[in-house]
């Protein structure tokens, strides 16, 4: 059985569309089943840091905000000034 790999090279080399050329994606949310396994991937493999997390028992989910930042730059008081990078993980 052979694997049919599509040609995706155009996604690497194409110019950004004029309509969104100045657009900056601030964040994207990823729904996860296992927060610990997900945090191990984002933090241990990709080098992100857990910036903050919050529990929302009334809605039965938690949010874990990770970003590619040095741990020394994370405010101890939890008052995170959101930057244009990062990924909130929710379970």
GROMACS .gro file of C-alpha atoms in nm:
model
   91
    1UNK     CA    1   0.000   0.000   0.000
    2UNK     CA    2   0.145   0.336  -0.097
    3UNK     CA    3   0.074   0.668   0.067
    4UNK     CA    4  -0.058   0.935  -0.167
    5UNK     CA    5   0.103   1.255  -0.039
    6UNK     CA    6  -0.053   1.567  -0.189
    7UNK     CA    7   0.166   1.847  -0.324
    8UNK     CA    8   0.143   2.114  -0.055
    9UNK     CA    9   0.444   2.322  -0.161
   10UNK     CA   10   0.228   2.613  -0.278
   11UNK     CA   11   0.132   2.677   0.085
   12UNK     CA   12   0.499   2.741   0.162
   13UNK     CA   13   0.581   2.966  -0.132
   14UNK     CA   14   0.263   3.158  -0.209
   15UNK     CA   15   0.243   3.530  -0.135
   16UNK     CA   16   0.002   3.642   0.135
   17UNK     CA   17  -0.333   3.765  -0.001
   18UNK     CA   18  -0.347   4.144  -0.027
   19UNK     CA   19  -0.669   4.158   0.177
   20UNK     CA   20  -0.504   3.994   0.480
   21UNK     CA   21  -0.144   4.097   0.431
   22UNK     CA   22  -0.138   4.314   0.745
   23UNK     CA   23  -0.339   4.067   0.954
   24UNK     CA   24  -0.177   3.929   1.271
   25UNK     CA   25  -0.333   3.621   1.427
   26UNK     CA   26  -0.343   3.683   1.800
   27UNK     CA   27  -0.434   3.335   1.916
   28UNK     CA   28  -0.618   3.017   1.840
   29UNK     CA   29  -0.802   2.787   2.078
   30UNK     CA   30  -0.745   2.413   2.077
   31UNK     CA   31  -0.992   2.179   2.250
   32UNK     CA   32  -0.804   1.892   2.417
   33UNK     CA   33  -0.907   1.568   2.586
   34UNK     CA   34  -0.603   1.532   2.811
   35UNK     CA   35  -0.456   1.862   2.938
   36UNK     CA   36  -0.143   1.700   3.084
   37UNK     CA   37  -0.054   1.520   2.760
   38UNK     CA   38  -0.123   1.838   2.564
   39UNK     CA   39   0.089   2.050   2.798
   40UNK     CA   40   0.370   1.793   2.774
   41UNK     CA   41   0.360   1.835   2.395
   42UNK     CA   42   0.337   2.216   2.385
   43UNK     CA   43   0.584   2.274   2.670
   44UNK     CA   44   0.826   1.979   2.656
   45UNK     CA   45   0.834   1.931   2.277
   46UNK     CA   46   0.760   2.275   2.129
   47UNK     CA   47   0.922   2.476   2.408
   48UNK     CA   48   0.615   2.681   2.503
   49UNK     CA   49   0.551   2.784   2.864
   50UNK     CA   50   0.227   2.760   3.058
   51UNK     CA   51   0.144   3.125   3.119
   52UNK     CA   52  -0.173   3.083   3.319
   53UNK     CA   53  -0.469   2.855   3.371
   54UNK     CA   54  -0.821   2.905   3.496
   55UNK     CA   55  -1.091   2.667   3.608
   56UNK     CA   56  -1.453   2.719   3.506
   57UNK     CA   57  -1.645   2.451   3.698
   58UNK     CA   58  -1.979   2.618   3.625
   59UNK     CA   59  -1.921   2.548   3.254
   60UNK     CA   60  -1.725   2.226   3.310
   61UNK     CA   61  -1.399   2.327   3.142
   62UNK     CA   62  -1.056   2.469   3.220
   63UNK     CA   63  -0.833   2.688   3.007
   64UNK     CA   64  -0.454   2.662   2.989
   65UNK     CA   65  -0.278   2.945   2.806
   66UNK     CA   66   0.061   2.857   2.653
   67UNK     CA   67   0.300   3.073   2.452
   68UNK     CA   68   0.659   3.061   2.326
   69UNK     CA   69   0.806   3.282   2.600
   70UNK     CA   70   1.080   3.251   2.858
   71UNK     CA   71   0.938   3.156   3.201
   72UNK     CA   72   1.123   3.450   3.364
   73UNK     CA   73   0.900   3.689   3.162
   74UNK     CA   74   0.574   3.546   3.295
   75UNK     CA   75   0.425   3.779   3.561
   76UNK     CA   76   0.395   3.610   3.901
   77UNK     CA   77   0.065   3.784   3.973
   78UNK     CA   78  -0.103   3.623   3.673
   79UNK     CA   79  -0.171   3.962   3.509
   80UNK     CA   80  -0.063   3.849   3.164
   81UNK     CA   81  -0.041   4.127   2.902
   82UNK     CA   82  -0.156   3.919   2.602
   83UNK     CA   83   0.084   3.924   2.310
   84UNK     CA   84   0.002   3.836   1.949
   85UNK     CA   85   0.113   3.475   1.993
   86UNK     CA   86  -0.007   3.181   2.194
   87UNK     CA   87  -0.257   2.901   2.213
   88UNK     CA   88  -0.525   2.854   2.477
   89UNK     CA   89  -0.598   2.487   2.538
   90UNK     CA   90  -0.936   2.395   2.684
   91UNK     CA   91  -1.059   2.063   2.816
   0.00000   0.00000   0.00000
